[in-house]
XYZ file of C-alpha atoms in Angstrom:
667
model
C 70.896 21.924 11.740
C 73.839 19.503 11.677
C 73.603 15.774 10.989
C 75.834 13.301 12.799
C 77.507 10.437 11.017
C 74.744 7.971 11.833
C 71.990 10.289 10.548
C 73.936 10.938 7.350
C 74.371 7.223 6.682
C 70.649 6.667 7.313
C 69.700 9.442 4.919
C 71.962 8.080 2.190
C 70.525 4.580 2.724
C 67.005 5.911 2.458
C 67.818 7.626 -0.859
C 69.414 4.452 -2.228
C 66.442 2.331 -1.175
C 64.100 4.834 -2.768
C 66.022 4.809 -6.038
C 66.184 1.014 -6.016
C 62.436 0.795 -5.440
C 61.882 3.078 -8.414
C 63.918 0.779 -10.626
C 62.692 -2.576 -9.385
C 59.109 -1.537 -8.652
C 56.704 0.683 -10.551
C 57.943 3.418 -12.720
C 56.413 6.006 -10.372
C 56.816 5.699 -6.603
C 53.725 6.044 -4.383
C 53.819 9.088 -2.119
C 53.879 8.638 1.653
C 50.424 8.160 3.296
C 48.491 11.094 4.585
C 48.127 11.000 8.341
C 45.107 12.374 10.179
C 46.970 15.451 11.346
C 47.706 16.468 7.774
C 44.068 15.852 6.764
C 42.753 17.942 9.620
C 45.105 20.789 8.728
C 42.614 21.621 5.991
C 39.426 19.756 6.919
C 39.177 20.599 10.608
C 36.089 22.585 11.500
C 36.881 26.238 12.084
C 39.572 26.414 9.428
C 39.329 28.958 6.681
C 36.849 27.746 4.075
C 38.510 26.335 0.979
C 36.411 26.252 -2.171
C 36.899 23.400 -4.626
C 35.038 22.357 -7.791
C 31.918 20.309 -7.068
C 30.413 17.398 -8.995
C 27.940 19.719 -10.673
C 30.668 22.090 -11.851
C 29.894 24.662 -9.173
C 32.389 25.393 -6.440
C 31.771 23.951 -3.009
C 33.388 24.312 0.363
C 35.494 21.517 1.808
C 33.720 19.095 4.093
C 34.758 19.914 7.635
C 35.447 17.473 10.462
C 34.994 18.540 14.117
C 38.241 17.317 15.752
C 36.674 16.823 19.208
C 33.719 14.852 17.858
C 36.037 12.757 15.714
C 38.275 12.025 18.694
C 35.265 10.716 20.669
C 33.694 8.801 17.788
C 33.871 5.096 17.092
C 36.257 5.698 14.175
C 38.758 7.787 16.164
C 41.497 5.131 15.983
C 41.250 4.822 12.212
C 43.260 6.757 9.637
C 41.336 8.935 7.233
C 42.927 7.164 4.265
C 41.648 3.804 5.553
C 38.299 4.856 4.097
C 39.468 7.455 1.563
C 41.726 4.980 -0.212
C 41.430 6.856 -3.528
C 43.553 9.761 -2.221
C 47.120 9.144 -3.397
C 49.016 12.398 -2.681
C 50.447 13.868 0.475
C 48.772 17.220 -0.084
C 51.873 19.109 1.064
C 52.308 21.052 -2.120
C 49.063 20.641 -4.035
C 45.866 22.496 -3.285
C 43.757 19.727 -4.823
C 44.047 16.023 -4.066
C 45.301 13.590 -6.628
C 42.869 10.659 -6.884
C 43.439 7.216 -8.293
C 40.461 6.504 -10.582
C 41.100 2.772 -10.180
C 40.584 2.971 -6.452
C 37.178 3.762 -5.005
C 36.599 5.108 -1.504
C 35.141 2.480 0.817
C 31.498 2.797 1.731
C 30.234 2.192 5.245
C 28.122 -0.859 4.417
C 30.823 -2.765 2.516
C 33.406 -2.131 5.234
C 31.212 -3.302 8.102
C 29.927 -6.312 6.202
C 33.514 -7.301 5.450
C 34.430 -6.969 9.121
C 31.469 -9.104 10.207
C 32.250 -11.848 7.704
C 35.869 -11.852 8.854
C 34.732 -12.104 12.496
C 32.548 -15.096 11.681
C 35.369 -16.790 9.830
C 37.992 -16.319 12.536
C 35.596 -17.305 15.359
C 35.373 -13.919 17.084
C 31.758 -13.186 16.131
C 30.483 -14.028 19.624
C 32.805 -11.460 21.179
C 31.951 -8.860 18.548
C 28.167 -9.181 18.558
C 27.758 -5.476 17.905
C 29.139 -6.063 14.419
C 26.259 -8.478 13.850
C 23.759 -5.792 14.857
C 25.377 -3.405 12.380
C 25.224 -6.086 9.666
C 21.513 -6.579 10.350
C 20.970 -2.822 10.158
C 22.772 -2.733 6.822
C 20.566 -5.515 5.470
C 17.477 -3.605 6.618
C 18.776 -0.388 5.076
C 19.360 -2.020 1.698
C 15.664 -2.939 1.562
C 14.512 0.423 2.841
C 13.131 3.510 1.179
C 16.350 5.390 1.925
C 18.459 2.982 -0.149
C 16.471 3.580 -3.319
C 17.931 5.789 -6.033
C 17.171 9.448 -5.566
C 14.623 10.701 -8.092
C 16.559 13.929 -8.723
C 20.015 12.359 -8.737
C 19.988 8.620 -9.627
C 23.733 8.401 -8.905
C 23.069 8.469 -5.155
C 20.515 6.966 -2.774
C 17.779 8.908 -1.028
C 19.907 8.855 2.108
C 23.305 7.339 2.812
C 24.832 6.217 6.108
C 26.941 9.301 6.728
C 24.018 11.671 6.137
C 22.370 10.384 9.293
C 25.338 9.122 11.277
C 28.058 11.635 10.389
C 30.763 9.017 10.031
C 33.541 11.369 11.272
C 31.877 11.823 14.671
C 29.507 8.849 14.886
C 29.013 7.558 18.404
C 25.664 6.372 19.776
C 25.956 6.745 23.558
C 24.904 3.887 25.871
C 21.207 3.707 26.635
C 19.977 5.270 29.869
C 22.897 7.686 29.847
C 22.499 11.500 29.753
C 24.441 11.494 26.488
C 21.974 9.062 24.926
C 19.072 11.281 25.953
C 20.785 14.242 24.326
C 21.418 12.199 21.201
C 17.708 11.239 20.963
C 16.659 14.851 21.257
C 18.701 15.612 18.123
C 17.138 12.901 15.938
C 14.220 15.026 14.594
C 16.563 17.764 13.446
C 18.878 15.222 11.817
C 15.987 13.911 9.744
C 14.209 17.200 9.236
C 16.958 19.635 8.396
C 18.603 17.259 5.942
C 15.570 16.119 3.968
C 12.180 16.304 5.671
C 11.785 19.990 6.410
C 7.990 20.126 6.097
C 7.536 17.097 8.327
C 9.861 18.634 10.905
C 7.876 21.850 10.876
C 4.622 19.953 11.476
C 6.206 17.695 14.074
C 7.575 20.678 15.995
C 4.032 21.948 16.583
C 2.732 18.528 17.682
C 2.464 17.169 21.211
C 5.495 14.963 20.504
C 7.508 17.866 19.144
C 6.570 20.008 22.118
C 7.885 17.304 24.433
C 11.163 17.048 22.488
C 11.991 20.667 21.753
C 10.407 22.501 24.669
C 10.294 20.014 27.531
C 13.470 18.174 26.480
C 11.780 14.873 27.225
C 13.964 12.235 25.601
C 11.296 9.593 26.178
C 8.929 11.281 23.742
C 8.554 9.864 20.244
C 11.150 10.795 17.633
C 11.309 9.969 13.923
C 13.171 6.672 14.333
C 10.610 5.341 16.838
C 7.838 5.331 14.246
C 9.763 5.002 10.990
C 12.599 2.872 12.430
C 16.242 3.817 12.075
C 17.247 1.571 9.182
C 14.190 -0.279 7.830
C 12.442 2.884 6.690
C 9.544 1.691 4.562
C 6.911 3.096 2.292
C 4.336 4.707 4.562
C 1.502 3.817 2.203
C 2.079 0.060 2.453
C 0.549 -2.313 4.999
C 3.803 -3.415 6.732
C 4.578 0.143 7.778
C 1.012 0.845 8.889
C 0.962 -2.254 11.068
C 4.418 -1.618 12.489
C 3.831 2.042 13.350
C 0.617 1.150 15.191
C 2.538 -1.298 17.344
C 5.177 1.370 17.930
C 2.507 3.677 19.353
C 1.720 0.927 21.838
C 5.291 0.906 23.129
C 4.600 4.251 24.791
C 0.805 4.287 25.080
C 0.366 0.794 26.502
C -3.065 1.172 28.089
C -4.554 2.975 25.112
C -3.040 0.422 22.768
C -4.518 -2.412 24.827
C -7.990 -0.874 24.727
C -7.653 -0.157 20.997
C -6.789 -3.797 20.338
C -10.042 -4.824 22.015
C -12.055 -2.960 19.345
C -12.905 -4.305 15.907
C -10.413 -1.880 14.347
C -7.645 -3.137 16.607
C -8.541 -6.809 16.277
C -8.269 -6.672 12.492
C -4.995 -4.747 12.765
C -3.570 -7.266 15.245
C -4.389 -10.103 12.846
C -2.168 -8.447 10.227
C -4.670 -6.547 8.065
C -4.201 -2.810 7.658
C -7.508 -1.666 6.203
C -9.193 -0.647 9.475
C -8.520 2.546 11.410
C -5.168 2.756 13.160
C -3.710 5.225 15.651
C -2.518 7.710 13.049
C -5.812 7.584 11.124
C -7.583 9.121 14.095
C -4.835 11.057 15.894
C -2.697 12.124 12.927
C 0.944 11.311 12.279
C 3.391 14.204 12.521
C 0.620 16.537 13.693
C -0.611 14.643 16.786
C -2.212 17.059 19.221
C -3.660 16.667 22.711
C -7.330 15.635 22.776
C -8.295 18.892 24.503
C -6.652 20.956 21.753
C -9.428 22.388 19.525
C -7.329 21.569 16.451
C -6.906 17.898 17.392
C -8.510 15.382 15.065
C -10.018 13.614 18.071
C -11.347 16.702 19.809
C -15.106 16.207 20.361
C -15.862 18.937 17.828
C -13.760 17.216 15.149
C -14.507 13.527 15.668
C -17.283 13.242 13.112
C -15.033 14.763 10.463
C -12.307 12.309 11.422
C -14.679 9.330 11.298
C -15.862 10.393 7.856
C -12.329 10.238 6.479
C -12.919 6.470 6.313
C -16.691 6.139 6.716
C -17.374 8.493 3.841
C -20.062 6.646 1.888
C -17.589 5.312 -0.640
C -16.680 1.694 -1.355
C -18.162 -0.597 1.322
C -18.391 1.926 4.166
C -21.585 3.987 4.482
C -21.251 7.531 5.734
C -20.674 7.765 9.463
C -23.877 8.503 11.448
C -23.857 10.759 14.550
C -23.452 7.911 17.041
C -19.954 7.117 15.773
C -18.623 10.266 17.436
C -19.441 8.932 20.920
C -17.920 5.492 20.389
C -15.163 4.857 22.934
C -12.133 3.420 21.074
C -10.128 3.421 24.302
C -12.940 2.493 26.667
C -12.318 -0.342 29.089
C -14.108 -2.119 31.890
C -11.812 -0.998 34.687
C -13.006 2.592 35.103
C -16.583 3.056 36.293
C -16.322 6.857 36.386
C -15.384 7.190 32.717
C -17.079 4.128 31.235
C -19.961 3.124 33.547
C -21.895 1.216 30.876
C -18.904 -0.969 30.038
C -18.149 -1.564 33.706
C -21.711 -2.680 34.440
C -21.912 -4.905 31.359
C -18.642 -6.591 32.254
C -19.675 -7.126 35.887
C -22.922 -8.754 34.783
C -21.181 -11.118 32.379
C -18.358 -11.978 34.779
C -20.829 -12.924 37.504
C -22.828 -14.962 35.004
C -19.704 -16.809 33.877
C -18.502 -17.508 37.408
C -21.925 -18.643 38.546
C -22.631 -20.879 35.573
C -19.237 -22.545 35.384
C -18.865 -22.774 39.141
C -22.184 -24.581 39.497
C -22.048 -26.913 36.499
C -18.349 -27.798 36.665
C -18.804 -28.774 40.310
C -21.908 -30.740 39.309
C -19.878 -32.502 36.617
C -16.986 -33.371 38.922
C -19.296 -34.753 41.619
C -21.205 -36.811 39.064
C -18.024 -38.251 37.606
C -16.644 -39.090 41.050
C -19.856 -40.773 42.257
C -20.292 -42.825 39.116
C -16.733 -44.132 39.401
C -17.294 -44.972 43.063
C -20.469 -46.877 42.245
C -18.663 -48.874 39.597
C -15.856 -49.702 42.003
C -18.430 -50.899 44.540
C -20.358 -52.941 41.948
C -23.576 -50.977 42.294
C -26.111 -51.113 39.463
C -28.556 -48.410 38.457
C -32.208 -48.878 39.468
C -34.660 -49.321 36.631
C -38.104 -50.661 35.771
C -38.123 -54.343 34.824
C -38.532 -55.129 31.141
C -41.033 -57.858 31.924
C -43.279 -55.631 33.974
C -47.051 -56.103 33.475
C -48.304 -54.750 30.197
C -45.460 -55.804 27.907
C -43.633 -59.120 27.610
C -39.866 -58.926 27.939
C -39.112 -60.988 24.845
C -40.991 -58.575 22.633
C -38.465 -55.831 23.577
C -35.362 -57.799 22.654
C -33.269 -55.771 20.178
C -35.851 -53.008 19.992
C -35.303 -49.248 20.305
C -37.333 -46.433 21.783
C -37.930 -43.520 19.386
C -36.970 -40.448 21.346
C -36.392 -37.727 18.727
C -38.127 -37.201 15.401
C -36.242 -36.421 12.184
C -37.293 -32.776 12.547
C -35.640 -32.485 15.968
C -32.492 -34.194 14.756
C -32.134 -31.949 11.715
C -32.664 -28.883 13.880
C -30.046 -30.104 16.374
C -27.498 -30.804 13.639
C -28.115 -27.419 11.994
C -27.763 -25.736 15.358
C -24.520 -27.600 16.135
C -22.865 -27.025 12.754
C -23.767 -23.346 12.547
C -22.585 -22.777 16.134
C -19.238 -24.433 15.437
C -18.731 -22.359 12.291
C -19.696 -19.227 14.210
C -17.096 -20.151 16.806
C -14.429 -20.870 14.182
C -14.939 -17.562 12.380
C -15.371 -15.500 15.551
C -12.541 -16.596 17.838
C -9.715 -15.026 15.770
C -11.242 -11.632 16.544
C -11.780 -12.529 20.180
C -8.170 -13.686 20.608
C -6.192 -11.902 17.847
C -2.905 -12.247 19.765
C -3.183 -16.033 20.064
C -0.503 -17.919 18.087
C -3.158 -19.648 15.981
C -5.269 -16.542 15.271
C -3.488 -15.030 12.253
C -2.923 -18.382 10.457
C -6.547 -19.347 11.060
C -7.823 -16.040 9.719
C -5.625 -16.432 6.650
C -6.943 -19.969 6.118
C -10.496 -18.612 6.324
C -9.733 -16.195 3.485
C -9.269 -13.032 5.508
C -11.598 -10.961 7.715
C -14.046 -10.058 4.937
C -14.620 -13.670 3.923
C -14.695 -14.865 7.532
C -17.137 -12.087 8.390
C -19.469 -13.089 5.576
C -19.374 -16.743 6.623
C -19.970 -15.704 10.228
C -23.043 -13.652 9.372
C -24.495 -16.334 7.075
C -24.249 -18.890 9.861
C -25.673 -16.404 12.339
C -28.739 -16.199 10.095
C -28.925 -20.015 9.943
C -28.549 -20.257 13.716
C -31.264 -17.655 14.330
C -33.521 -19.216 11.696
C -33.399 -22.606 13.412
C -34.200 -20.896 16.703
C -37.181 -18.969 15.362
C -38.377 -21.979 13.384
C -38.391 -23.912 16.640
C -40.450 -21.220 18.344
C -42.998 -21.383 15.531
C -42.991 -25.187 15.669
C -43.656 -25.191 19.409
C -46.342 -22.538 19.042
C -48.179 -24.621 16.440
C -47.907 -27.768 18.569
C -49.261 -25.970 21.597
C -52.087 -24.461 19.604
C -53.139 -27.895 18.409
C -52.843 -29.616 21.765
C -53.413 -26.819 24.245
C -56.264 -28.667 25.962
C -54.003 -31.623 26.836
C -50.891 -29.592 27.614
C -49.874 -29.326 31.253
C -47.248 -26.627 31.810
C -45.566 -28.599 34.611
C -46.540 -32.007 33.320
C -44.121 -34.905 32.830
C -43.677 -34.186 29.113
C -43.209 -30.444 29.523
C -39.790 -28.824 29.212
C -40.802 -26.097 31.642
C -38.822 -26.520 34.911
C -41.040 -27.413 37.847
C -41.021 -28.480 41.466
C -40.131 -32.056 40.498
C -36.910 -30.840 38.900
C -35.918 -29.283 42.197
C -36.598 -32.566 43.948
C -34.616 -34.459 41.311
C -31.685 -32.097 41.759
C -31.668 -32.578 45.530
C -31.905 -36.358 45.068
C -28.957 -36.177 42.672
C -26.932 -34.261 45.254
C -27.733 -36.880 47.891
C -26.504 -39.553 45.493
C -23.331 -37.559 44.760
C -22.453 -37.607 48.470
C -23.549 -41.198 49.065
C -26.639 -40.225 51.071
C -29.192 -41.809 48.803
C -29.847 -43.938 45.749
C -29.389 -42.617 42.254
C -32.690 -40.966 41.270
C -34.773 -42.067 38.295
C -36.165 -39.543 35.833
C -39.161 -38.931 33.617
C -39.053 -37.812 29.984
C -36.772 -34.824 30.648
C -34.028 -34.482 33.258
C -33.319 -31.170 34.927
C -30.011 -30.773 33.047
C -31.752 -31.449 29.734
C -34.222 -28.707 30.530
C -31.335 -26.336 31.265
C -29.742 -27.252 27.932
C -33.051 -26.462 26.268
C -33.667 -23.088 27.887
C -30.097 -21.804 27.913
C -30.142 -20.960 24.168
C -33.144 -18.696 24.731
C -30.899 -16.445 26.821
C -27.813 -17.039 24.710
C -29.426 -16.477 21.323
C -31.072 -13.303 22.591
C -27.864 -11.814 24.002
C -25.575 -12.923 21.193
C -28.133 -12.249 18.474
C -29.169 -8.754 19.567
C -25.613 -7.607 20.282
C -24.380 -9.075 16.990
C -27.191 -7.447 15.060
C -26.409 -4.050 16.611
C -22.796 -4.336 15.448
C -23.728 -5.781 12.045
C -26.134 -2.914 11.326
C -23.726 -0.390 12.845
C -24.768 2.515 10.641
C -28.445 2.075 11.512
C -27.632 1.530 15.190
C -25.517 4.683 15.455
C -28.222 6.713 13.727
C -30.472 6.305 16.748
C -28.219 5.181 19.607
C -25.009 6.565 21.150
C -21.654 5.041 20.263
C -21.054 3.435 23.670
C -23.722 0.893 22.676
C -21.068 -0.733 20.467
C -18.679 -1.003 23.410
C -21.357 -2.723 25.494
C -22.543 -4.906 22.600
C -18.991 -6.162 22.034
C -18.738 -7.207 25.697
C -22.067 -9.045 25.678
C -21.389 -10.693 22.324
C -17.925 -11.988 23.107
C -18.512 -13.034 26.716
C -21.807 -14.781 25.995
C -20.188 -16.568 23.055
C -17.376 -17.663 25.374
C -19.944 -18.936 27.879
C -21.844 -20.874 25.213
C -18.761 -22.471 23.657
C -17.096 -23.512 26.907
C -20.360 -24.765 28.437
C -21.302 -26.803 25.380
C -17.908 -28.411 24.914
C -17.406 -29.225 28.595
C -20.676 -29.602 30.527
C -22.951 -30.556 27.640
C -20.397 -32.987 26.229
C -19.982 -34.611 29.636
C -23.709 -34.914 30.336
C -24.346 -36.554 26.995
C -21.102 -38.248 25.955
C -18.292 -38.285 28.493
C -19.862 -39.458 31.726
C -18.727 -43.027 32.459
C -22.003 -44.734 31.516
C -22.131 -42.905 28.154
C -18.474 -42.667 27.189
C -17.282 -42.228 24.480
C -20.382 -41.282 22.471
C -24.163 -41.069 22.671
C -25.791 -41.253 19.225
C -29.481 -40.925 20.113
C -29.616 -37.402 18.673
C -28.306 -38.740 15.362
C -30.268 -42.001 15.106
C -33.346 -40.684 16.887
C -33.696 -43.808 19.015
C -31.951 -45.624 21.842
C -31.911 -49.273 23.006
C -34.910 -50.037 25.147
C -32.710 -51.193 28.020
C -30.798 -47.911 28.014
C -34.008 -45.936 27.764
C -35.400 -47.889 30.706
C -32.369 -46.855 32.808
C -32.299 -43.195 31.745
C -36.049 -42.429 31.808
C -37.539 -45.081 34.036
C -40.558 -43.049 35.136
C -41.696 -42.318 31.599
C -41.164 -45.945 30.623
C -43.357 -47.117 33.493
C -46.035 -44.532 32.759
C -46.210 -45.468 29.081
C -46.388 -49.134 29.921
C -49.294 -48.610 32.309
C -51.162 -46.433 29.804
C -50.505 -48.848 26.954
C -48.786 -46.132 24.874
C -45.291 -47.589 24.919
C -45.928 -49.713 21.859
C -46.204 -46.731 19.513
C -42.695 -45.595 20.458
C -41.031 -48.970 19.867
C -39.006 -49.094 16.620
C -36.442 -51.346 15.064
C -32.779 -50.710 15.727
C -31.085 -48.392 13.171
C -29.596 -50.104 10.148
C -25.896 -50.837 10.137
C -25.096 -47.963 7.718
C -27.238 -45.592 9.789
C -25.540 -46.640 13.026
C -22.058 -46.362 11.519
C -22.792 -43.011 9.910
C -24.187 -41.683 13.186
C -21.064 -42.692 15.061
C -18.791 -41.138 12.441
C -20.829 -37.928 12.529
C -20.897 -37.894 16.308
C -17.158 -38.407 16.685
C -16.492 -35.758 14.020
C -18.560 -33.190 15.886
C -16.920 -34.090 19.195
C -13.414 -33.734 17.725
C -14.398 -30.416 16.143
C -15.853 -29.184 19.407
C -12.819 -30.196 21.462
C -10.516 -28.602 18.892
C -12.418 -25.335 19.170
C -12.343 -25.629 22.951
C -8.550 -26.067 22.818
C -8.159 -22.967 20.663
C -10.323 -20.982 23.056
C -8.299 -22.233 26.040
C -5.003 -21.255 24.367
C -6.406 -17.855 23.470
C -7.836 -17.290 26.937
C -4.710 -18.186 28.884
C -2.352 -16.407 26.480
C -4.318 -13.170 26.838
C -4.668 -13.174 30.635
């Protein structure tokens, strides 16, 4: 081959420049860079295997690079030596590379982190957001189980980037593309064949593995769905257990929703991992269909599965037979499968709608009419203070004793225990509410909150049963004088119906405001409502508290029904008390902002005369009024009563707000 004059001059110039560089520069010139074509001449897949010494002294074959995969990968435009910067020869004459010990090959994490920092500095981060995702993945990886030093070889991590991603051909296809589906189907083998062979073998036989390997269903769960791709954590720690349960819900939404409605799921949702989760019952890599005889949740195997946790050790007694028929995924929307739950829910829903519909309308009408009367300057009818039998001046500044100390103590105990029951119970009822987890943490966790809840349930029930005994004794002593529908009886009678109709006429401006005797019809409702509420809440709560004893004699669906009755009746009680009851006694215009009679035990005679005019007149005529007249409470007593009253009202409204947030955030 002949060179023309120009080529000759260029060649001579190149030699001179090279010699000059050797003199002026380093004593040994750097060889020309290796290009990708030269690298692939040896490392391309399909080439004859070349054995070289390995790190352990044994020979190993050269790492091969599939040219087609590399050409389609995200690194296709890069030179090999951009990462393998320690290679310093051109490999044209030597069989082995010459490496510069002072130069270390770049690792994936350092390179991408450097690129992201550079993008942030030069203002291109917004346009290169994918780099930020990679940086976040790197940060997660560094904290993961894979980044820890390998137990057998501390010089390397458990898994490095290129072991999962194959840096020479890495390219995650766009989601919803056929290529992405194919890529997902290969994830289990990537994890299994490299490191987790036993897990892969088990997974292959599972319902998830069957969907991946046999049905080629890319939507089925793969390793990275449960373990995550980069933040692979210790499977024995709580964060992983909580996260993997939520991951199950991404595919099994309805089952996850029903699970979260159970005690196990409520505790899990609040951030505590000690109750049963999906994998505790269904398995992890070995999940099988329920109908499969080998499934952990097959009817023949459920008791064995339950006893893995309820084994008689620690705080959990051994699971009784009824546990096997508990419905962890039961819900109220399917009568054919869960008829008991459907019926229980229908009963409680109708009760809620009926109660709130009636009393909220009653409250709104009352409020509207009282405002109208005030605007029109109307005054309430009452019996005159100077009526025959008692001089008016003798009543000045006096009070009427309405409630004894015993009644007041019982009322306060009832109120405090109910509020504490509400406080400790609502995090379980609304575990997804934004306040639920912080509140449960502030209470000391589910175990502490549960203990406090049960202690106050005992107090609440004790006050109730004490009252029954108190009434029974009173009736036994005075049964000859007791009239079941008399004016002092709390038993609803015909007169209450008449009073209610008269109240409705007043609401609509068709009559005067009625006057009442010792007890109004709404006070009687307030009195009798706890008999229903305590029975429903108490019995259902006791069934769940003594779960082992309950399931020894009753089927497991009893717990599903008990949970519905307990939670819905508690909701009814809380919302009714802090809306209707508060209005009737504190928030209606003629009482606002606070009525303290239940704390002081007495009320001004003028107010009593307005509220209970018929009893006032009757006592005056019989000459018995005098024994009920007392001095006004002392200043400290009055102040303390107001402070206590306002404190309870604020507490009640706070609880009502939490319930409202929980209710509307979960519906």
